PDB file of C-alpha atoms in Angstrom:
ATOM      1  CA  MET A1186      -9.649 -20.880   2.342  1.00  0.00           C
ATOM      2  CA  ARG A1187     -11.032 -22.649  -0.710  1.00  0.00           C
ATOM      3  CA  ILE A1188     -12.245 -20.986  -3.842  1.00  0.00           C
ATOM      4  CA  ASP A1189     -14.963 -22.809  -5.766  1.00  0.00           C
ATOM      5  CA  ARG A1190     -13.379 -24.036  -8.999  1.00  0.00           C
ATOM      6  CA  GLY A1191     -16.591 -23.719 -10.982  1.00  0.00           C
ATOM      7  CA  LYS A1192     -17.276 -20.191  -9.818  1.00  0.00           C
ATOM      8  CA  MET A1193     -13.749 -19.095 -10.644  1.00  0.00           C
ATOM      9  CA  ALA A1194     -13.887 -20.747 -14.074  1.00  0.00           C
ATOM     10  CA  GLY A1195     -17.262 -19.153 -14.781  1.00  0.00           C
ATOM     11  CA  LEU A1196     -16.047 -15.677 -13.871  1.00  0.00           C
ATOM     12  CA  LEU A1197     -12.916 -16.099 -15.979  1.00  0.00           C
ATOM     13  CA  ALA A1198     -14.989 -17.271 -18.951  1.00  0.00           C
ATOM     14  CA  ARG A1199     -17.565 -14.475 -18.639  1.00  0.00           C
ATOM     15  CA  GLN A1200     -14.780 -11.911 -18.605  1.00  0.00           C
ATOM     16  CA  ASP A1201     -12.874 -13.723 -21.363  1.00  0.00           C
ATOM     17  CA  MET A1202      -9.810 -13.714 -19.130  1.00  0.00           C
ATOM     18  CA  GLN A1203      -6.883 -16.123 -18.970  1.00  0.00           C
ATOM     19  CA  LEU A1204      -4.878 -16.939 -15.848  1.00  0.00           C
ATOM     20  CA  LYS A1205      -1.984 -14.847 -17.139  1.00  0.00           C
ATOM     21  CA  GLU A1206      -4.239 -11.768 -17.254  1.00  0.00           C
ATOM     22  CA  LEU A1207      -5.691 -12.568 -13.841  1.00  0.00           C
ATOM     23  CA  SER A1208      -2.168 -12.867 -12.487  1.00  0.00           C
ATOM     24  CA  ALA A1209      -1.238  -9.437 -13.826  1.00  0.00           C
ATOM     25  CA  LEU A1210      -4.393  -7.817 -12.434  1.00  0.00           C
ATOM     26  CA  SER A1211      -4.324  -9.525  -9.044  1.00  0.00           C
ATOM     27  CA  GLY A1212      -0.615  -9.639  -8.320  1.00  0.00           C
ATOM     28  CA  VAL A1213      -0.902 -13.374  -7.601  1.00  0.00           C
ATOM     29  CA  CYS A1214       1.600 -15.560  -9.447  1.00  0.00           C
ATOM     30  CA  SER A1215       0.300 -17.815 -12.224  1.00  0.00           C
ATOM     31  CA  GLN A1216       1.452 -20.957 -10.410  1.00  0.00           C
ATOM     32  CA  THR A1217      -0.633 -20.086  -7.336  1.00  0.00           C
ATOM     33  CA  LEU A1218      -3.647 -19.325  -9.526  1.00  0.00           C
ATOM     34  CA  SER A1219      -3.245 -22.652 -11.272  1.00  0.00           C
ATOM     35  CA  LEU A1220      -3.159 -24.468  -7.927  1.00  0.00           C
ATOM     36  CA  VAL A1221      -6.253 -22.605  -6.727  1.00  0.00           C
ATOM     37  CA  ARG A1222      -8.056 -23.362  -9.986  1.00  0.00           C
ATOM     38  CA  ASN A1223      -7.266 -27.037  -9.448  1.00  0.00           C
ATOM     39  CA  GLY A1224      -8.822 -27.108  -5.983  1.00  0.00           C
ATOM     40  CA  LYS A1225      -6.000 -26.224  -3.602  1.00  0.00           C
ATOM     41  CA  SER A1226      -6.724 -23.892  -0.720  1.00  0.00           C
ATOM     42  CA  CYS A1227      -5.188 -20.442  -0.475  1.00  0.00           C
ATOM     43  CA  ARG A1228      -4.661 -17.709   2.078  1.00  0.00           C
ATOM     44  CA  GLU A1229      -7.454 -15.222   2.676  1.00  0.00           C
ATOM     45  CA  ASP A1230      -5.437 -12.314   1.273  1.00  0.00           C
ATOM     46  CA  THR A1231      -4.820 -14.277  -1.934  1.00  0.00           C
ATOM     47  CA  ALA A1232      -8.537 -14.991  -2.300  1.00  0.00           C
ATOM     48  CA  ARG A1233      -9.306 -11.296  -1.792  1.00  0.00           C
ATOM     49  CA  LYS A1234      -6.797 -10.286  -4.479  1.00  0.00           C
ATOM     50  CA  ILE A1235      -8.309 -12.764  -6.927  1.00  0.00           C
ATOM     51  CA  ALA A1236     -11.839 -11.577  -6.158  1.00  0.00           C
ATOM     52  CA  ALA A1237     -10.866  -7.923  -6.537  1.00  0.00           C
ATOM     53  CA  ALA A1238      -9.228  -8.600  -9.904  1.00  0.00           C
ATOM     54  CA  LEU A1239     -12.414 -10.358 -11.041  1.00  0.00           C
ATOM     55  CA  GLY A1240     -14.554  -7.499  -9.761  1.00  0.00           C
ATOM     56  CA  VAL A1241     -16.517  -9.543  -7.223  1.00  0.00           C
ATOM     57  CA  ASP A1242     -16.730  -9.891  -3.459  1.00  0.00           C
ATOM     58  CA  VAL A1243     -14.638 -12.739  -2.064  1.00  0.00           C
ATOM     59  CA  THR A1244     -17.811 -14.430  -0.780  1.00  0.00           C
ATOM     60  CA  GLU A1245     -18.926 -14.940  -4.397  1.00  0.00           C
ATOM     61  CA  LEU A1246     -15.885 -17.156  -4.995  1.00  0.00           C
ATOM     62  CA  MET A1247     -16.016 -19.277  -1.847  1.00  0.00           C
ATOM     63  CA  GLU A1248     -17.151 -22.888  -1.801  1.00  0.00           C
ATOM     64  CA  ASP A1249     -20.683 -23.311  -0.451  1.00  0.00           C
TER      65      ASP A1249
END
């Protein structure tokens, strides 16, 4: 599953959140978040954790 890099960056910026904070809220390690932010795919459960921590539905993060 691929998360859209731009969408993720936009949500992080709007919430004034760093990856370290996202890691703490989502339970996903910072290294995995960094890989996802740089375009790597992730498991569905990881994407759902990230979306939940950002307060959005996972479909809002997915690549079009």
